[in-house]
Amino acid sequence: MDLTHMFIPHLRKHQKSPFKAVMGNPTLEMINMAGGVPNPSTFPLLQIQAKVRTSSLNPEQDGILLLKHTQLNGSTESLNELLQYNDGRGMASYCCFLRQFTQTAHSPKYADWDVIASCGNTDSIAKAVSLFCQQGDHIIVEEYTFPGALSNLEFAKIKPVPVAMDTEGVVPEALDTLCTEWSGSSPLRAIYLIPTGQNPTGATMSLERRKAIYAAAQKHNLVIIEDDPYYFLQYGPMQERPGQLSAAEMKKQLLVPSLLSLDTDGRVIRLDSFSKILAPNLRCGWITAPQYMLDRLQILNESTILQPSGLTQGVISRMLNDVWGLKGWNDHLCALRADYAARRDLFVQLAREHLAGMVTFTVPTSGMFLWMRIDLGAASNDPTAMPRLLEAMKKCGVMMAPGMPFNVGTGEASAPEPYLRAAFALANTDMFAPALTRLARAIASIRDSVLPDKQPATKPICTPSIQIAANGSN
């Protein structure tokens, strides 16, 4: 299905930059004096070498990653090519691996899909949204969502329209009702959502839920922007003993199929990132979509970032193509899932022990977040209770993200809702119990605060010797 008619007007006609349209692609026989391109002989980097963790690697490679300046490095381009200007699609070897991996992981159902390199999902969100929305338009989002996406929308003056969620994410009936009854100043063309290990709620859509969301998108002709950085951090239900599932056992667990894998129309734009599965500041990811959409995204890349760092793409390509291979990469992902499962199991176990009667939550089956509703007792109706709780937490030496910045429907002027998002990825596991003990003290201090004058308790809350950071940066 061609959705070109849904693009914002100036993107409906595919146009390359005027310079590239005139110059075309120089051939090897040409003496190329057209571009403002430095001669690679001036590049001072002659060789890059890195040691890669060897737990899931081919032993013959010994975990050494090498990039030489004038010759191909296995399947990966020479260092000179990686350091030179390139187009907005990304390095060929990088995209080749991700194309192969996407086919293996998602098996897209239509023929003309492809991948394009990205600078991670925050940048990808802005570009994907800008295909279909411009200033004054509206886009559907989950009622709690990633603040980076909301910042993108605010900057572009695009208005988020929240849709209700439950423990599996977006409620299909609520989405259908919203679209059916919509009477806004601009049509609804797209929905942005995080279907796996949702940020901040940790919710993961079941296969049945994903099918229902896709059916609603078909009914109302919506493009789905599937932001899925936690997709490969699925680890299933709680285990009796933390760490019970090994990486080898994780291989036996099937992942919930993605929305991309259900897409028969070509209406899903899937955003993937290495930030949560390799390292955040690599600033690399990839977008999967129909070719004609990627053509427009290439234009947007070339007018902003050009493409992600060629050097970073080269390091990732060399590691995935030539050092790990597809098997080693899958082994790495299974090891990550086992690690996150153990962290989740321990953190939830300790939360039940230390916060009994103080919080309620749904146990996540993916991602890195536990979304807790705080029972503030007698202070529940006090609009100052949550700000005071955050101050009490600081004094006790524990940090978690409050719910308000994620809430699309409230804004800063509204009374903060009693939610905290705890990210169990960063802190060492031996800090989980102290973090939760400190949180319990902070909650108790607010529950015990004097009403109706709403003055905080005057007695010392706690005097920690260390700070425990239990929130994520995103």
PDB file of C-alpha atoms in Angstrom, residues 249-464:
ATOM      1  CA  GLU A 249      17.657 -21.073  28.382  1.00  0.00           C
ATOM      2  CA  MET A 250      16.701 -17.642  27.050  1.00  0.00           C
ATOM      3  CA  LYS A 251      17.275 -18.987  23.535  1.00  0.00           C
ATOM      4  CA  LYS A 252      14.278 -21.276  24.054  1.00  0.00           C
ATOM      5  CA  GLN A 253      11.946 -18.379  24.858  1.00  0.00           C
ATOM      6  CA  LEU A 254      10.163 -16.897  21.858  1.00  0.00           C
ATOM      7  CA  LEU A 255       9.862 -13.129  21.599  1.00  0.00           C
ATOM      8  CA  VAL A 256       6.440 -11.564  21.144  1.00  0.00           C
ATOM      9  CA  PRO A 257       6.186 -10.754  17.412  1.00  0.00           C
ATOM     10  CA  SER A 258       6.709  -7.102  16.528  1.00  0.00           C
ATOM     11  CA  LEU A 259       4.136  -4.878  14.855  1.00  0.00           C
ATOM     12  CA  LEU A 260       6.476  -4.858  11.849  1.00  0.00           C
ATOM     13  CA  SER A 261       6.114  -8.634  11.589  1.00  0.00           C
ATOM     14  CA  LEU A 262       2.309  -8.243  11.423  1.00  0.00           C
ATOM     15  CA  ASP A 263       2.400  -5.460   8.844  1.00  0.00           C
ATOM     16  CA  THR A 264       0.886  -6.422   5.488  1.00  0.00           C
ATOM     17  CA  ASP A 265       0.210  -2.865   4.284  1.00  0.00           C
ATOM     18  CA  GLY A 266       3.574  -1.183   4.830  1.00  0.00           C
ATOM     19  CA  ARG A 267       2.116   1.175   7.461  1.00  0.00           C
ATOM     20  CA  VAL A 268       4.610   0.417  10.279  1.00  0.00           C
ATOM     21  CA  ILE A 269       7.774   2.483  10.606  1.00  0.00           C
ATOM     22  CA  ARG A 270       9.950   0.532  13.021  1.00  0.00           C
ATOM     23  CA  LEU A 271      12.648   2.294  15.056  1.00  0.00           C
ATOM     24  CA  ASP A 272      15.502   0.233  16.545  1.00  0.00           C
ATOM     25  CA  SER A 273      18.465   1.423  18.555  1.00  0.00           C
ATOM     26  CA  PHE A 274      21.760   0.031  19.847  1.00  0.00           C
ATOM     27  CA  SER A 275      21.482   2.283  22.925  1.00  0.00           C
ATOM     28  CA  LYS A 276      19.993  -0.369  25.213  1.00  0.00           C
ATOM     29  CA  ILE A 277      21.596  -3.446  23.641  1.00  0.00           C
ATOM     30  CA  LEU A 278      25.176  -2.276  22.940  1.00  0.00           C
ATOM     31  CA  ALA A 279      25.940   1.181  24.361  1.00  0.00           C
ATOM     32  CA  PRO A 280      24.011   4.502  24.390  1.00  0.00           C
ATOM     33  CA  ASN A 281      26.675   6.884  23.151  1.00  0.00           C
ATOM     34  CA  LEU A 282      27.406   4.889  20.032  1.00  0.00           C
ATOM     35  CA  ARG A 283      24.415   6.958  18.805  1.00  0.00           C
ATOM     36  CA  CYS A 284      23.489   4.419  16.166  1.00  0.00           C
ATOM     37  CA  GLY A 285      20.343   2.565  15.241  1.00  0.00           C
ATOM     38  CA  TRP A 286      18.229   1.739  12.220  1.00  0.00           C
ATOM     39  CA  ILE A 287      14.783   2.358  10.772  1.00  0.00           C
ATOM     40  CA  THR A 288      12.794  -0.266   8.869  1.00  0.00           C
ATOM     41  CA  ALA A 289      10.061   0.895   6.494  1.00  0.00           C
ATOM     42  CA  PRO A 290       8.937   0.734   2.852  1.00  0.00           C
ATOM     43  CA  GLN A 291      11.530   1.949   0.353  1.00  0.00           C
ATOM     44  CA  TYR A 292       9.637   5.084  -0.648  1.00  0.00           C
ATOM     45  CA  MET A 293       9.427   6.196   3.005  1.00  0.00           C
ATOM     46  CA  LEU A 294      13.151   5.592   3.444  1.00  0.00           C
ATOM     47  CA  ASP A 295      13.790   7.746   0.364  1.00  0.00           C
ATOM     48  CA  ARG A 296      12.227  10.677   2.224  1.00  0.00           C
ATOM     49  CA  LEU A 297      14.055   9.814   5.441  1.00  0.00           C
ATOM     50  CA  GLN A 298      17.304   9.838   3.477  1.00  0.00           C
ATOM     51  CA  ILE A 299      16.520  13.409   2.402  1.00  0.00           C
ATOM     52  CA  LEU A 300      15.906  14.344   6.047  1.00  0.00           C
ATOM     53  CA  ASN A 301      19.153  12.671   7.103  1.00  0.00           C
ATOM     54  CA  GLU A 302      21.142  14.469   4.432  1.00  0.00           C
ATOM     55  CA  SER A 303      19.699  17.827   5.469  1.00  0.00           C
ATOM     56  CA  THR A 304      20.494  17.291   9.182  1.00  0.00           C
ATOM     57  CA  ILE A 305      22.989  14.655  10.346  1.00  0.00           C
ATOM     58  CA  LEU A 306      24.050  13.413   6.857  1.00  0.00           C
ATOM     59  CA  GLN A 307      24.385   9.981   8.476  1.00  0.00           C
ATOM     60  CA  PRO A 308      25.553   8.554  11.820  1.00  0.00           C
ATOM     61  CA  SER A 309      29.300   8.596  12.414  1.00  0.00           C
ATOM     62  CA  GLY A 310      30.958   6.395   9.806  1.00  0.00           C
ATOM     63  CA  LEU A 311      33.569   5.351  12.339  1.00  0.00           C
ATOM     64  CA  THR A 312      30.889   4.160  14.774  1.00  0.00           C
ATOM     65  CA  GLN A 313      29.054   2.335  11.994  1.00  0.00           C
ATOM     66  CA  GLY A 314      32.335   0.710  11.000  1.00  0.00           C
ATOM     67  CA  VAL A 315      33.084  -0.503  14.525  1.00  0.00           C
ATOM     68  CA  ILE A 316      29.570  -1.946  14.862  1.00  0.00           C
ATOM     69  CA  SER A 317      29.677  -3.464  11.357  1.00  0.00           C
ATOM     70  CA  ARG A 318      33.075  -5.080  11.931  1.00  0.00           C
ATOM     71  CA  MET A 319      31.937  -6.525  15.260  1.00  0.00           C
ATOM     72  CA  LEU A 320      28.591  -7.833  14.002  1.00  0.00           C
ATOM     73  CA  ASN A 321      29.612  -8.974  10.525  1.00  0.00           C
ATOM     74  CA  ASP A 322      33.096 -10.336  11.087  1.00  0.00           C
ATOM     75  CA  VAL A 323      33.764 -10.893  14.797  1.00  0.00           C
ATOM     76  CA  TRP A 324      30.440 -12.043  16.244  1.00  0.00           C
ATOM     77  CA  GLY A 325      28.351 -12.882  13.201  1.00  0.00           C
ATOM     78  CA  LEU A 326      24.596 -13.370  13.465  1.00  0.00           C
ATOM     79  CA  LYS A 327      24.989 -16.249  15.943  1.00  0.00           C
ATOM     80  CA  GLY A 328      27.293 -14.284  18.222  1.00  0.00           C
ATOM     81  CA  TRP A 329      24.949 -11.294  18.107  1.00  0.00           C
ATOM     82  CA  ASN A 330      21.989 -13.466  19.092  1.00  0.00           C
ATOM     83  CA  ASP A 331      24.074 -15.011  21.886  1.00  0.00           C
ATOM     84  CA  HIS A 332      24.822 -11.506  23.159  1.00  0.00           C
ATOM     85  CA  LEU A 333      21.119 -10.596  23.146  1.00  0.00           C
ATOM     86  CA  CYS A 334      20.234 -13.774  25.046  1.00  0.00           C
ATOM     87  CA  ALA A 335      22.895 -12.975  27.650  1.00  0.00           C
ATOM     88  CA  LEU A 336      21.404  -9.483  28.041  1.00  0.00           C
ATOM     89  CA  ARG A 337      17.922 -10.925  28.496  1.00  0.00           C
ATOM     90  CA  ALA A 338      19.177 -13.309  31.176  1.00  0.00           C
ATOM     91  CA  ASP A 339      20.907 -10.455  33.001  1.00  0.00           C
ATOM     92  CA  TYR A 340      17.798  -8.258  32.910  1.00  0.00           C
ATOM     93  CA  ALA A 341      15.607 -11.160  34.038  1.00  0.00           C
ATOM     94  CA  ALA A 342      17.806 -11.687  37.086  1.00  0.00           C
ATOM     95  CA  ARG A 343      17.751  -7.959  37.874  1.00  0.00           C
ATOM     96  CA  ARG A 344      13.982  -7.768  37.479  1.00  0.00           C
ATOM     97  CA  ASP A 345      13.408 -10.844  39.640  1.00  0.00           C
ATOM     98  CA  LEU A 346      15.588  -9.551  42.466  1.00  0.00           C
ATOM     99  CA  PHE A 347      14.271  -5.994  42.345  1.00  0.00           C
ATOM    100  CA  VAL A 348      10.615  -7.087  42.372  1.00  0.00           C
ATOM    101  CA  GLN A 349      11.299  -9.583  45.153  1.00  0.00           C
ATOM    102  CA  LEU A 350      12.899  -6.861  47.286  1.00  0.00           C
ATOM    103  CA  ALA A 351      10.210  -4.307  46.404  1.00  0.00           C
ATOM    104  CA  ARG A 352       7.556  -6.699  47.688  1.00  0.00           C
ATOM    105  CA  GLU A 353       9.556  -7.120  50.884  1.00  0.00           C
ATOM    106  CA  HIS A 354      10.461  -3.485  51.613  1.00  0.00           C
ATOM    107  CA  LEU A 355       7.463  -1.628  50.143  1.00  0.00           C
ATOM    108  CA  ALA A 356       4.600  -3.892  51.219  1.00  0.00           C
ATOM    109  CA  GLY A 357       1.433  -1.818  51.636  1.00  0.00           C
ATOM    110  CA  MET A 358       3.119   1.273  50.201  1.00  0.00           C
ATOM    111  CA  VAL A 359       3.111   0.639  46.434  1.00  0.00           C
ATOM    112  CA  THR A 360       1.309  -1.374  43.776  1.00  0.00           C
ATOM    113  CA  PHE A 361       2.775  -2.457  40.458  1.00  0.00           C
ATOM    114  CA  THR A 362       2.541  -4.908  37.576  1.00  0.00           C
ATOM    115  CA  VAL A 363       5.608  -7.107  37.148  1.00  0.00           C
ATOM    116  CA  PRO A 364       7.284  -6.214  33.817  1.00  0.00           C
ATOM    117  CA  THR A 365       8.172  -8.967  31.346  1.00  0.00           C
ATOM    118  CA  SER A 366      10.487  -6.770  29.243  1.00  0.00           C
ATOM    119  CA  GLY A 367      12.685  -3.714  29.511  1.00  0.00           C
ATOM    120  CA  MET A 368      14.251  -2.027  32.515  1.00  0.00           C
ATOM    121  CA  PHE A 369      11.461  -0.273  34.409  1.00  0.00           C
ATOM    122  CA  LEU A 370       9.204  -0.962  37.382  1.00  0.00           C
ATOM    123  CA  TRP A 371       6.285   1.493  37.367  1.00  0.00           C
ATOM    124  CA  MET A 372       4.948   1.937  40.898  1.00  0.00           C
ATOM    125  CA  ARG A 373       1.822   3.662  42.130  1.00  0.00           C
ATOM    126  CA  ILE A 374       2.520   5.124  45.572  1.00  0.00           C
ATOM    127  CA  ASP A 375      -0.053   4.879  48.349  1.00  0.00           C
ATOM    128  CA  LEU A 376       0.436   8.147  50.196  1.00  0.00           C
ATOM    129  CA  GLY A 377      -2.160   7.332  52.836  1.00  0.00           C
ATOM    130  CA  ALA A 378      -3.654  10.403  54.517  1.00  0.00           C
ATOM    131  CA  ALA A 379      -1.593  12.638  52.201  1.00  0.00           C
ATOM    132  CA  SER A 380      -3.129  11.172  49.019  1.00  0.00           C
ATOM    133  CA  ASN A 381      -5.305  14.251  48.418  1.00  0.00           C
ATOM    134  CA  ASP A 382      -2.520  16.705  49.156  1.00  0.00           C
ATOM    135  CA  PRO A 383      -1.219  18.254  45.894  1.00  0.00           C
ATOM    136  CA  THR A 384       2.130  18.912  47.563  1.00  0.00           C
ATOM    137  CA  ALA A 385       2.621  15.269  48.591  1.00  0.00           C
ATOM    138  CA  MET A 386       4.531  14.064  45.523  1.00  0.00           C
ATOM    139  CA  PRO A 387       6.899  17.071  45.368  1.00  0.00           C
ATOM    140  CA  ARG A 388       7.576  16.572  49.067  1.00  0.00           C
ATOM    141  CA  LEU A 389       8.155  12.865  48.507  1.00  0.00           C
ATOM    142  CA  LEU A 390      10.769  13.655  45.854  1.00  0.00           C
ATOM    143  CA  GLU A 391      12.519  15.994  48.299  1.00  0.00           C
ATOM    144  CA  ALA A 392      12.359  13.330  50.996  1.00  0.00           C
ATOM    145  CA  MET A 393      13.869  10.798  48.585  1.00  0.00           C
ATOM    146  CA  LYS A 394      16.753  13.160  47.855  1.00  0.00           C
ATOM    147  CA  LYS A 395      17.430  13.521  51.576  1.00  0.00           C
ATOM    148  CA  CYS A 396      17.352   9.747  51.942  1.00  0.00           C
ATOM    149  CA  GLY A 397      19.749   9.309  49.037  1.00  0.00           C
ATOM    150  CA  VAL A 398      17.622   7.562  46.435  1.00  0.00           C
ATOM    151  CA  MET A 399      16.528   8.807  43.043  1.00  0.00           C
ATOM    152  CA  MET A 400      13.674   7.577  40.854  1.00  0.00           C
ATOM    153  CA  ALA A 401      11.753   9.295  38.071  1.00  0.00           C
ATOM    154  CA  PRO A 402       8.383  10.845  39.016  1.00  0.00           C
ATOM    155  CA  GLY A 403       5.401  10.088  36.798  1.00  0.00           C
ATOM    156  CA  MET A 404       4.480  13.644  35.838  1.00  0.00           C
ATOM    157  CA  PRO A 405       6.999  14.263  32.975  1.00  0.00           C
ATOM    158  CA  PHE A 406       5.716  11.133  31.225  1.00  0.00           C
ATOM    159  CA  ASN A 407       2.030  12.090  31.500  1.00  0.00           C
ATOM    160  CA  VAL A 408       0.701  13.543  28.253  1.00  0.00           C
ATOM    161  CA  GLY A 409      -2.593  14.675  29.718  1.00  0.00           C
ATOM    162  CA  THR A 410      -1.542  16.703  32.750  1.00  0.00           C
ATOM    163  CA  GLY A 411       1.305  19.139  32.238  1.00  0.00           C
ATOM    164  CA  GLU A 412       3.288  20.978  34.887  1.00  0.00           C
ATOM    165  CA  ALA A 413       0.324  22.967  36.225  1.00  0.00           C
ATOM    166  CA  SER A 414      -1.611  19.878  37.314  1.00  0.00           C
ATOM    167  CA  ALA A 415      -1.279  18.031  40.602  1.00  0.00           C
ATOM    168  CA  PRO A 416       1.414  15.359  40.261  1.00  0.00           C
ATOM    169  CA  GLU A 417       0.136  11.795  40.091  1.00  0.00           C
ATOM    170  CA  PRO A 418       1.546   9.314  42.638  1.00  0.00           C
ATOM    171  CA  TYR A 419       3.802   7.312  40.321  1.00  0.00           C
ATOM    172  CA  LEU A 420       7.503   6.528  40.347  1.00  0.00           C
ATOM    173  CA  ARG A 421       9.541   4.802  37.645  1.00  0.00           C
ATOM    174  CA  ALA A 422      12.427   2.747  38.991  1.00  0.00           C
ATOM    175  CA  ALA A 423      15.041   1.676  36.458  1.00  0.00           C
ATOM    176  CA  PHE A 424      16.757  -1.482  37.669  1.00  0.00           C
ATOM    177  CA  ALA A 425      19.416  -1.460  34.932  1.00  0.00           C
ATOM    178  CA  LEU A 426      22.051   0.972  36.207  1.00  0.00           C
ATOM    179  CA  ALA A 427      22.466   0.434  39.938  1.00  0.00           C
ATOM    180  CA  ASN A 428      24.500  -2.527  41.159  1.00  0.00           C
ATOM    181  CA  THR A 429      22.234  -5.254  42.468  1.00  0.00           C
ATOM    182  CA  ASP A 430      23.693  -4.968  45.980  1.00  0.00           C
ATOM    183  CA  MET A 431      22.233  -1.438  46.042  1.00  0.00           C
ATOM    184  CA  PHE A 432      18.654  -2.595  45.395  1.00  0.00           C
ATOM    185  CA  ALA A 433      17.793  -3.305  49.032  1.00  0.00           C
ATOM    186  CA  PRO A 434      19.298  -0.025  50.370  1.00  0.00           C
ATOM    187  CA  ALA A 435      17.492   1.917  47.631  1.00  0.00           C
ATOM    188  CA  LEU A 436      14.132   0.393  48.487  1.00  0.00           C
ATOM    189  CA  THR A 437      14.703   0.804  52.239  1.00  0.00           C
ATOM    190  CA  ARG A 438      15.377   4.504  51.695  1.00  0.00           C
ATOM    191  CA  LEU A 439      12.310   4.845  49.482  1.00  0.00           C
ATOM    192  CA  ALA A 440      10.194   3.212  52.195  1.00  0.00           C
ATOM    193  CA  ARG A 441      11.485   5.748  54.754  1.00  0.00           C
ATOM    194  CA  ALA A 442      10.705   8.623  52.417  1.00  0.00           C
ATOM    195  CA  ILE A 443       7.159   7.382  51.749  1.00  0.00           C
ATOM    196  CA  ALA A 444       6.554   6.843  55.461  1.00  0.00           C
ATOM    197  CA  SER A 445       7.665  10.401  56.211  1.00  0.00           C
ATOM    198  CA  ILE A 446       5.044  11.797  53.825  1.00  0.00           C
ATOM    199  CA  ARG A 447       2.327   9.512  55.138  1.00  0.00           C
ATOM    200  CA  ASP A 448       3.120  10.729  58.639  1.00  0.00           C
ATOM    201  CA  SER A 449       3.154  14.404  57.648  1.00  0.00           C
ATOM    202  CA  VAL A 450       0.815  16.752  59.456  1.00  0.00           C
ATOM    203  CA  LEU A 451      -2.572  17.615  57.874  1.00  0.00           C
ATOM    204  CA  PRO A 452      -4.479  19.832  57.158  1.00  0.00           C
ATOM    205  CA  ASP A 453      -1.751  22.504  57.173  1.00  0.00           C
ATOM    206  CA  LYS A 454       0.283  20.195  54.890  1.00  0.00           C
ATOM    207  CA  GLN A 455       3.563  20.906  56.613  1.00  0.00           C
ATOM    208  CA  PRO A 456       6.224  18.214  56.223  1.00  0.00           C
ATOM    209  CA  ALA A 457       7.399  16.282  59.212  1.00  0.00           C
ATOM    210  CA  THR A 458      10.067  18.144  61.144  1.00  0.00           C
ATOM    211  CA  LYS A 459      11.936  15.113  62.393  1.00  0.00           C
ATOM    212  CA  PRO A 460      14.983  13.989  60.366  1.00  0.00           C
ATOM    213  CA  ILE A 461      14.043  11.500  57.670  1.00  0.00           C
ATOM    214  CA  CYS A 462      17.407   9.830  57.245  1.00  0.00           C
ATOM    215  CA  THR A 463      21.049  10.740  56.874  1.00  0.00           C
ATOM    216  CA  PRO A 464      22.481   8.575  54.094  1.00  0.00           C
TER     217      PRO A 464
END
